[in-house]
């Protein structure tokens, strides 16, 4: 008898019919002799709906003014879906109980809207499991040291599930979603994308951090740190398929490189529209400038992604960097009001119509010419590259947002990632 954690995403919990289906599937696993902990997301669209209501009533344009309440509000979505699942399980004749994050408790820091899990107390959950109940724990939320409800950032139920699995030393954490695994790229953008049977932890970490929202990045980090066996699979298969077949379906995140993975130079393509670029034109090229600009940005708690500084002409240079699109307006305002005068720089230009496209693959470590193949393929499509950044197993480019789909499709083809390839 193993302890298994299941996580069901918003679409999988999207209607009472789907919740009933989830309950039947979970009951099947429990009846097969497993101790079951289930972490659901809010029903699809619910988190957006709640946050939209808040926006209508917001006291200011700055959401940080009411972050605490946003978390108290958004957390209700998971509380509802969890209780509904417990009811559906009971209707299947399966004893079950649902807990909100604070009831477990899942303790976090106090960073509202992007809190980090500090610890999980599993005593209550274990007692229920030993009493033969299926335990349902709300995804996406926790409680801070002062007792305030916190949330873990969008897509955070993945992280709740993996953290619960790590804390309870579960045999496996299964992430059920609306696709049947991790694909070479988002199958919504490239229908020819191929499902990966396995993906290495490192590649999954890069894919998630570069925009593949199939798993929230923190969930992959947790899985790596605590070596949680993690699988992504479909919740849309018939609930009564053979449990052994189900347990082997989808994509397994692996912690060791095997031969098959070595073969693929590029395993996947990730992209994100969540970025914006800021360029400061005509900055004096002297020591301390990068610190003046980026120090002020960091102090405002704005994360910077890519950075480019060009060589100087006549003692002046241009300095560009990217930030999350949500922080773009705030970063522009900060530079204009606080930093520009100090720099004596004439112009700051913002561009929120950009995107970042990345190729990811462990094989890039041992192969040269991969990045140039990427640039060649983009140039063949007439796509201008605005910024480039590389690491051992990825190359990312910033391009005009309007070319996103074109670029992803071209690269998918250029690196032979289609379904019927090896
Ligand atoms: P859930 O609500 O189950 O958490 P998400 O919408 O957060 O589901 O994540 C699943 C979605 O991730 C898929 O529907 C797919 O469009 C998208 N996605 C992006 N990149 C990938 C990828 N490489 N493989 C599979 N799905 C991907
Ligand atoms: N409901 C939250 C969201 O929509 C968390 C999740 O679904 O993982 O972001
Ligand atoms: Mg998700």
mmCIF file with all atom_site columns, N, CA, C and O in Angstrom, residues 346-386:
data_model
loop_
_atom_site.group_PDB
_atom_site.id
_atom_site.type_symbol
_atom_site.label_atom_id
_atom_site.label_alt_id
_atom_site.label_comp_id
_atom_site.label_asym_id
_atom_site.label_entity_id
_atom_site.label_seq_id
_atom_site.pdbx_PDB_ins_code
_atom_site.Cartn_x
_atom_site.Cartn_y
_atom_site.Cartn_z
_atom_site.occupancy
_atom_site.B_iso_or_equiv
_atom_site.pdbx_formal_charge
_atom_site.auth_seq_id
_atom_site.auth_comp_id
_atom_site.auth_asym_id
_atom_site.auth_atom_id
_atom_site.pdbx_PDB_model_num
ATOM 1   N N  . UNK A 1 346 ? 19.164 60.723 -21.555 1.00 0.00 ? 346 UNK A N  1
ATOM 2   C CA . UNK A 1 346 ? 18.085 61.447 -22.211 1.00 0.00 ? 346 UNK A CA 1
ATOM 3   C C  . UNK A 1 346 ? 16.776 60.677 -22.413 1.00 0.00 ? 346 UNK A C  1
ATOM 4   O O  . UNK A 1 346 ? 15.723 61.265 -22.381 1.00 0.00 ? 346 UNK A O  1
ATOM 5   N N  . UNK A 1 347 ? 16.843 59.385 -22.608 1.00 0.00 ? 347 UNK A N  1
ATOM 6   C CA . UNK A 1 347 ? 15.619 58.728 -23.084 1.00 0.00 ? 347 UNK A CA 1
ATOM 7   C C  . UNK A 1 347 ? 15.447 57.325 -22.510 1.00 0.00 ? 347 UNK A C  1
ATOM 8   O O  . UNK A 1 347 ? 16.409 56.559 -22.431 1.00 0.00 ? 347 UNK A O  1
ATOM 9   N N  . UNK A 1 348 ? 14.212 56.990 -22.111 1.00 0.00 ? 348 UNK A N  1
ATOM 10  C CA . UNK A 1 348 ? 13.933 55.608 -21.734 1.00 0.00 ? 348 UNK A CA 1
ATOM 11  C C  . UNK A 1 348 ? 12.749 55.123 -22.572 1.00 0.00 ? 348 UNK A C  1
ATOM 12  O O  . UNK A 1 348 ? 11.732 55.807 -22.692 1.00 0.00 ? 348 UNK A O  1
ATOM 13  N N  . UNK A 1 349 ? 12.935 53.974 -23.210 1.00 0.00 ? 349 UNK A N  1
ATOM 14  C CA . UNK A 1 349 ? 11.898 53.450 -24.108 1.00 0.00 ? 349 UNK A CA 1
ATOM 15  C C  . UNK A 1 349 ? 11.388 52.116 -23.562 1.00 0.00 ? 349 UNK A C  1
ATOM 16  O O  . UNK A 1 349 ? 12.190 51.225 -23.244 1.00 0.00 ? 349 UNK A O  1
ATOM 17  N N  . UNK A 1 350 ? 10.076 51.977 -23.473 1.00 0.00 ? 350 UNK A N  1
ATOM 18  C CA . UNK A 1 350 ? 9.487  50.714 -23.016 1.00 0.00 ? 350 UNK A CA 1
ATOM 19  C C  . UNK A 1 350 ? 8.843  49.990 -24.186 1.00 0.00 ? 350 UNK A C  1
ATOM 20  O O  . UNK A 1 350 ? 8.337  50.620 -25.106 1.00 0.00 ? 350 UNK A O  1
ATOM 21  N N  . UNK A 1 351 ? 8.904  48.672 -24.170 1.00 0.00 ? 351 UNK A N  1
ATOM 22  C CA . UNK A 1 351 ? 8.236  47.890 -25.217 1.00 0.00 ? 351 UNK A CA 1
ATOM 23  C C  . UNK A 1 351 ? 7.617  46.645 -24.585 1.00 0.00 ? 351 UNK A C  1
ATOM 24  O O  . UNK A 1 351 ? 8.326  45.714 -24.191 1.00 0.00 ? 351 UNK A O  1
ATOM 25  N N  . UNK A 1 352 ? 6.292  46.648 -24.470 1.00 0.00 ? 352 UNK A N  1
ATOM 26  C CA . UNK A 1 352 ? 5.611  45.501 -23.852 1.00 0.00 ? 352 UNK A CA 1
ATOM 27  C C  . UNK A 1 352 ? 5.177  44.503 -24.924 1.00 0.00 ? 352 UNK A C  1
ATOM 28  O O  . UNK A 1 352 ? 4.630  43.449 -24.599 1.00 0.00 ? 352 UNK A O  1
ATOM 29  N N  . UNK A 1 353 ? 5.434  44.803 -26.200 1.00 0.00 ? 353 UNK A N  1
ATOM 30  C CA . UNK A 1 353 ? 4.977  43.890 -27.262 1.00 0.00 ? 353 UNK A CA 1
ATOM 31  C C  . UNK A 1 353 ? 6.099  42.970 -27.717 1.00 0.00 ? 353 UNK A C  1
ATOM 32  O O  . UNK A 1 353 ? 6.413  42.879 -28.907 1.00 0.00 ? 353 UNK A O  1
ATOM 33  N N  . UNK A 1 354 ? 6.719  42.351 -26.745 1.00 0.00 ? 354 UNK A N  1
ATOM 34  C CA . UNK A 1 354 ? 7.784  41.402 -27.079 1.00 0.00 ? 354 UNK A CA 1
ATOM 35  C C  . UNK A 1 354 ? 7.422  40.038 -26.494 1.00 0.00 ? 354 UNK A C  1
ATOM 36  O O  . UNK A 1 354 ? 6.488  39.910 -25.708 1.00 0.00 ? 354 UNK A O  1
ATOM 37  N N  . UNK A 1 355 ? 8.162  39.017 -26.888 1.00 0.00 ? 355 UNK A N  1
ATOM 38  C CA . UNK A 1 355 ? 8.001  37.710 -26.255 1.00 0.00 ? 355 UNK A CA 1
ATOM 39  C C  . UNK A 1 355 ? 9.362  37.046 -26.215 1.00 0.00 ? 355 UNK A C  1
ATOM 40  O O  . UNK A 1 355 ? 10.309 37.519 -26.861 1.00 0.00 ? 355 UNK A O  1
ATOM 41  N N  . UNK A 1 356 ? 9.450  35.998 -25.449 1.00 0.00 ? 356 UNK A N  1
ATOM 42  C CA . UNK A 1 356 ? 10.719 35.275 -25.348 1.00 0.00 ? 356 UNK A CA 1
ATOM 43  C C  . UNK A 1 356 ? 10.485 33.844 -25.810 1.00 0.00 ? 356 UNK A C  1
ATOM 44  O O  . UNK A 1 356 ? 9.542  33.192 -25.356 1.00 0.00 ? 356 UNK A O  1
ATOM 45  N N  . UNK A 1 357 ? 11.321 33.381 -26.715 1.00 0.00 ? 357 UNK A N  1
ATOM 46  C CA . UNK A 1 357 ? 11.216 32.003 -27.215 1.00 0.00 ? 357 UNK A CA 1
ATOM 47  C C  . UNK A 1 357 ? 12.531 31.303 -26.892 1.00 0.00 ? 357 UNK A C  1
ATOM 48  O O  . UNK A 1 357 ? 13.609 31.865 -27.126 1.00 0.00 ? 357 UNK A O  1
ATOM 49  N N  . UNK A 1 358 ? 12.445 30.092 -26.359 1.00 0.00 ? 358 UNK A N  1
ATOM 50  C CA . UNK A 1 358 ? 13.659 29.399 -25.914 1.00 0.00 ? 358 UNK A CA 1
ATOM 51  C C  . UNK A 1 358 ? 13.689 27.963 -26.410 1.00 0.00 ? 358 UNK A C  1
ATOM 52  O O  . UNK A 1 358 ? 12.661 27.291 -26.430 1.00 0.00 ? 358 UNK A O  1
ATOM 53  N N  . UNK A 1 359 ? 14.881 27.509 -26.775 1.00 0.00 ? 359 UNK A N  1
ATOM 54  C CA . UNK A 1 359 ? 15.060 26.074 -27.037 1.00 0.00 ? 359 UNK A CA 1
ATOM 55  C C  . UNK A 1 359 ? 15.787 25.485 -25.823 1.00 0.00 ? 359 UNK A C  1
ATOM 56  O O  . UNK A 1 359 ? 16.672 26.133 -25.260 1.00 0.00 ? 359 UNK A O  1
ATOM 57  N N  . UNK A 1 360 ? 15.371 24.282 -25.432 1.00 0.00 ? 360 UNK A N  1
ATOM 58  C CA . UNK A 1 360 ? 15.913 23.658 -24.219 1.00 0.00 ? 360 UNK A CA 1
ATOM 59  C C  . UNK A 1 360 ? 16.350 22.235 -24.547 1.00 0.00 ? 360 UNK A C  1
ATOM 60  O O  . UNK A 1 360 ? 15.623 21.508 -25.229 1.00 0.00 ? 360 UNK A O  1
ATOM 61  N N  . UNK A 1 361 ? 17.515 21.847 -24.058 1.00 0.00 ? 361 UNK A N  1
ATOM 62  C CA . UNK A 1 361 ? 17.925 20.445 -24.249 1.00 0.00 ? 361 UNK A CA 1
ATOM 63  C C  . UNK A 1 361 ? 19.257 20.153 -23.593 1.00 0.00 ? 361 UNK A C  1
ATOM 64  O O  . UNK A 1 361 ? 20.211 20.922 -23.752 1.00 0.00 ? 361 UNK A O  1
ATOM 65  N N  . UNK A 1 362 ? 19.311 19.048 -22.901 1.00 0.00 ? 362 UNK A N  1
ATOM 66  C CA . UNK A 1 362 ? 20.551 18.632 -22.239 1.00 0.00 ? 362 UNK A CA 1
ATOM 67  C C  . UNK A 1 362 ? 21.662 18.408 -23.265 1.00 0.00 ? 362 UNK A C  1
ATOM 68  O O  . UNK A 1 362 ? 22.823 18.659 -23.014 1.00 0.00 ? 362 UNK A O  1
ATOM 69  N N  . UNK A 1 363 ? 21.250 17.952 -24.465 1.00 0.00 ? 363 UNK A N  1
ATOM 70  C CA . UNK A 1 363 ? 22.229 17.673 -25.513 1.00 0.00 ? 363 UNK A CA 1
ATOM 71  C C  . UNK A 1 363 ? 22.993 18.908 -25.970 1.00 0.00 ? 363 UNK A C  1
ATOM 72  O O  . UNK A 1 363 ? 24.052 18.792 -26.596 1.00 0.00 ? 363 UNK A O  1
ATOM 73  N N  . UNK A 1 364 ? 22.473 20.104 -25.641 1.00 0.00 ? 364 UNK A N  1
ATOM 74  C CA . UNK A 1 364 ? 23.160 21.332 -26.058 1.00 0.00 ? 364 UNK A CA 1
ATOM 75  C C  . UNK A 1 364 ? 24.517 21.463 -25.377 1.00 0.00 ? 364 UNK A C  1
ATOM 76  O O  . UNK A 1 364 ? 25.401 22.157 -25.861 1.00 0.00 ? 364 UNK A O  1
ATOM 77  N N  . UNK A 1 365 ? 24.673 20.788 -24.236 1.00 0.00 ? 365 UNK A N  1
ATOM 78  C CA . UNK A 1 365 ? 25.956 20.793 -23.531 1.00 0.00 ? 365 UNK A CA 1
ATOM 79  C C  . UNK A 1 365 ? 27.090 20.263 -24.395 1.00 0.00 ? 365 UNK A C  1
ATOM 80  O O  . UNK A 1 365 ? 28.205 20.747 -24.326 1.00 0.00 ? 365 UNK A O  1
ATOM 81  N N  . UNK A 1 366 ? 26.764 19.230 -25.163 1.00 0.00 ? 366 UNK A N  1
ATOM 82  C CA . UNK A 1 366 ? 27.841 18.544 -25.874 1.00 0.00 ? 366 UNK A CA 1
ATOM 83  C C  . UNK A 1 366 ? 27.800 18.764 -27.390 1.00 0.00 ? 366 UNK A C  1
ATOM 84  O O  . UNK A 1 366 ? 28.518 18.119 -28.120 1.00 0.00 ? 366 UNK A O  1
ATOM 85  N N  . UNK A 1 367 ? 26.936 19.657 -27.848 1.00 0.00 ? 367 UNK A N  1
ATOM 86  C CA . UNK A 1 367 ? 26.881 19.906 -29.292 1.00 0.00 ? 367 UNK A CA 1
ATOM 87  C C  . UNK A 1 367 ? 27.082 21.391 -29.571 1.00 0.00 ? 367 UNK A C  1
ATOM 88  O O  . UNK A 1 367 ? 26.472 22.220 -28.899 1.00 0.00 ? 367 UNK A O  1
ATOM 89  N N  . UNK A 1 368 ? 27.906 21.675 -30.583 1.00 0.00 ? 368 UNK A N  1
ATOM 90  C CA . UNK A 1 368 ? 28.070 23.085 -30.966 1.00 0.00 ? 368 UNK A CA 1
ATOM 91  C C  . UNK A 1 368 ? 27.121 23.400 -32.117 1.00 0.00 ? 368 UNK A C  1
ATOM 92  O O  . UNK A 1 368 ? 26.577 22.499 -32.749 1.00 0.00 ? 368 UNK A O  1
ATOM 93  N N  . UNK A 1 369 ? 26.910 24.659 -32.365 1.00 0.00 ? 369 UNK A N  1
ATOM 94  C CA . UNK A 1 369 ? 26.136 25.066 -33.539 1.00 0.00 ? 369 UNK A CA 1
ATOM 95  C C  . UNK A 1 369 ? 24.631 25.014 -33.346 1.00 0.00 ? 369 UNK A C  1
ATOM 96  O O  . UNK A 1 369 ? 23.878 25.252 -34.291 1.00 0.00 ? 369 UNK A O  1
ATOM 97  N N  . UNK A 1 370 ? 24.175 24.712 -32.146 1.00 0.00 ? 370 UNK A N  1
ATOM 98  C CA . UNK A 1 370 ? 22.726 24.619 -31.929 1.00 0.00 ? 370 UNK A CA 1
ATOM 99  C C  . UNK A 1 370 ? 22.093 26.015 -31.970 1.00 0.00 ? 370 UNK A C  1
ATOM 100 O O  . UNK A 1 370 ? 21.084 26.241 -32.641 1.00 0.00 ? 370 UNK A O  1
ATOM 101 N N  . UNK A 1 371 ? 22.749 26.962 -31.284 1.00 0.00 ? 371 UNK A N  1
ATOM 102 C CA . UNK A 1 371 ? 22.207 28.328 -31.264 1.00 0.00 ? 371 UNK A CA 1
ATOM 103 C C  . UNK A 1 371 ? 22.192 28.906 -32.674 1.00 0.00 ? 371 UNK A C  1
ATOM 104 O O  . UNK A 1 371 ? 21.215 29.541 -33.088 1.00 0.00 ? 371 UNK A O  1
ATOM 105 N N  . UNK A 1 372 ? 23.253 28.639 -33.442 1.00 0.00 ? 372 UNK A N  1
ATOM 106 C CA . UNK A 1 372 ? 23.286 29.242 -34.784 1.00 0.00 ? 372 UNK A CA 1
ATOM 107 C C  . UNK A 1 372 ? 22.192 28.642 -35.665 1.00 0.00 ? 372 UNK A C  1
ATOM 108 O O  . UNK A 1 372 ? 21.632 29.317 -36.528 1.00 0.00 ? 372 UNK A O  1
ATOM 109 N N  . UNK A 1 373 ? 21.871 27.351 -35.432 1.00 0.00 ? 373 UNK A N  1
ATOM 110 C CA . UNK A 1 373 ? 20.760 26.752 -36.194 1.00 0.00 ? 373 UNK A CA 1
ATOM 111 C C  . UNK A 1 373 ? 19.449 27.470 -35.823 1.00 0.00 ? 373 UNK A C  1
ATOM 112 O O  . UNK A 1 373 ? 18.583 27.684 -36.657 1.00 0.00 ? 373 UNK A O  1
ATOM 113 N N  . UNK A 1 374 ? 19.331 27.830 -34.583 1.00 0.00 ? 374 UNK A N  1
ATOM 114 C CA . UNK A 1 374 ? 18.140 28.562 -34.143 1.00 0.00 ? 374 UNK A CA 1
ATOM 115 C C  . UNK A 1 374 ? 18.077 29.928 -34.848 1.00 0.00 ? 374 UNK A C  1
ATOM 116 O O  . UNK A 1 374 ? 17.044 30.305 -35.412 1.00 0.00 ? 374 UNK A O  1
ATOM 117 N N  . UNK A 1 375 ? 19.205 30.641 -34.869 1.00 0.00 ? 375 UNK A N  1
ATOM 118 C CA . UNK A 1 375 ? 19.207 31.980 -35.476 1.00 0.00 ? 375 UNK A CA 1
ATOM 119 C C  . UNK A 1 375 ? 18.949 31.881 -36.983 1.00 0.00 ? 375 UNK A C  1
ATOM 120 O O  . UNK A 1 375 ? 18.247 32.703 -37.559 1.00 0.00 ? 375 UNK A O  1
ATOM 121 N N  . UNK A 1 376 ? 19.510 30.841 -37.600 1.00 0.00 ? 376 UNK A N  1
ATOM 122 C CA . UNK A 1 376 ? 19.326 30.642 -39.046 1.00 0.00 ? 376 UNK A CA 1
ATOM 123 C C  . UNK A 1 376 ? 17.838 30.443 -39.349 1.00 0.00 ? 376 UNK A C  1
ATOM 124 O O  . UNK A 1 376 ? 17.275 31.049 -40.264 1.00 0.00 ? 376 UNK A O  1
ATOM 125 N N  . UNK A 1 377 ? 17.203 29.614 -38.534 1.00 0.00 ? 377 UNK A N  1
ATOM 126 C CA . UNK A 1 377 ? 15.800 29.310 -38.792 1.00 0.00 ? 377 UNK A CA 1
ATOM 127 C C  . UNK A 1 377 ? 14.913 30.548 -38.578 1.00 0.00 ? 377 UNK A C  1
ATOM 128 O O  . UNK A 1 377 ? 13.964 30.783 -39.330 1.00 0.00 ? 377 UNK A O  1
ATOM 129 N N  . UNK A 1 378 ? 15.255 31.376 -37.593 1.00 0.00 ? 378 UNK A N  1
ATOM 130 C CA . UNK A 1 378 ? 14.472 32.602 -37.377 1.00 0.00 ? 378 UNK A CA 1
ATOM 131 C C  . UNK A 1 378 ? 14.713 33.592 -38.518 1.00 0.00 ? 378 UNK A C  1
ATOM 132 O O  . UNK A 1 378 ? 13.789 34.263 -38.978 1.00 0.00 ? 378 UNK A O  1
ATOM 133 N N  . UNK A 1 379 ? 15.951 33.656 -38.968 1.00 0.00 ? 379 UNK A N  1
ATOM 134 C CA . UNK A 1 379 ? 16.241 34.617 -40.045 1.00 0.00 ? 379 UNK A CA 1
ATOM 135 C C  . UNK A 1 379 ? 15.552 34.194 -41.333 1.00 0.00 ? 379 UNK A C  1
ATOM 136 O O  . UNK A 1 379 ? 15.074 35.024 -42.104 1.00 0.00 ? 379 UNK A O  1
ATOM 137 N N  . UNK A 1 380 ? 15.446 32.875 -41.555 1.00 0.00 ? 380 UNK A N  1
ATOM 138 C CA . UNK A 1 380 ? 14.756 32.394 -42.756 1.00 0.00 ? 380 UNK A CA 1
ATOM 139 C C  . UNK A 1 380 ? 13.293 32.838 -42.765 1.00 0.00 ? 380 UNK A C  1
ATOM 140 O O  . UNK A 1 380 ? 12.669 32.978 -43.820 1.00 0.00 ? 380 UNK A O  1
ATOM 141 N N  . UNK A 1 381 ? 12.739 33.069 -41.591 1.00 0.00 ? 381 UNK A N  1
ATOM 142 C CA . UNK A 1 381 ? 11.346 33.538 -41.489 1.00 0.00 ? 381 UNK A CA 1
ATOM 143 C C  . UNK A 1 381 ? 11.275 35.067 -41.437 1.00 0.00 ? 381 UNK A C  1
ATOM 144 O O  . UNK A 1 381 ? 10.191 35.634 -41.254 1.00 0.00 ? 381 UNK A O  1
ATOM 145 N N  . UNK A 1 382 ? 12.442 35.723 -41.520 1.00 0.00 ? 382 UNK A N  1
ATOM 146 C CA . UNK A 1 382 ? 12.474 37.197 -41.480 1.00 0.00 ? 382 UNK A CA 1
ATOM 147 C C  . UNK A 1 382 ? 12.191 37.755 -40.089 1.00 0.00 ? 382 UNK A C  1
ATOM 148 O O  . UNK A 1 382 ? 11.685 38.866 -39.943 1.00 0.00 ? 382 UNK A O  1
ATOM 149 N N  . UNK A 1 383 ? 12.519 36.978 -39.068 1.00 0.00 ? 383 UNK A N  1
ATOM 150 C CA . UNK A 1 383 ? 12.246 37.426 -37.700 1.00 0.00 ? 383 UNK A CA 1
ATOM 151 C C  . UNK A 1 383 ? 13.505 38.041 -37.091 1.00 0.00 ? 383 UNK A C  1
ATOM 152 O O  . UNK A 1 383 ? 14.562 37.401 -37.039 1.00 0.00 ? 383 UNK A O  1
ATOM 153 N N  . UNK A 1 384 ? 13.364 39.285 -36.644 1.00 0.00 ? 384 UNK A N  1
ATOM 154 C CA . UNK A 1 384 ? 14.509 39.990 -36.064 1.00 0.00 ? 384 UNK A CA 1
ATOM 155 C C  . UNK A 1 384 ? 14.681 39.610 -34.597 1.00 0.00 ? 384 UNK A C  1
ATOM 156 O O  . UNK A 1 384 ? 13.728 39.600 -33.829 1.00 0.00 ? 384 UNK A O  1
ATOM 157 N N  . UNK A 1 385 ? 15.931 39.305 -34.234 1.00 0.00 ? 385 UNK A N  1
ATOM 158 C CA . UNK A 1 385 ? 16.213 38.960 -32.827 1.00 0.00 ? 385 UNK A CA 1
ATOM 159 C C  . UNK A 1 385 ? 16.656 40.222 -32.098 1.00 0.00 ? 385 UNK A C  1
ATOM 160 O O  . UNK A 1 385 ? 17.596 40.894 -32.515 1.00 0.00 ? 385 UNK A O  1
ATOM 161 N N  . UNK A 1 386 ? 15.954 40.533 -31.005 1.00 0.00 ? 386 UNK A N  1
ATOM 162 C CA . UNK A 1 386 ? 16.280 41.760 -30.272 1.00 0.00 ? 386 UNK A CA 1
ATOM 163 C C  . UNK A 1 386 ? 17.268 41.517 -29.133 1.00 0.00 ? 386 UNK A C  1
ATOM 164 O O  . UNK A 1 386 ? 18.056 42.378 -28.789 1.00 0.00 ? 386 UNK A O  1
#
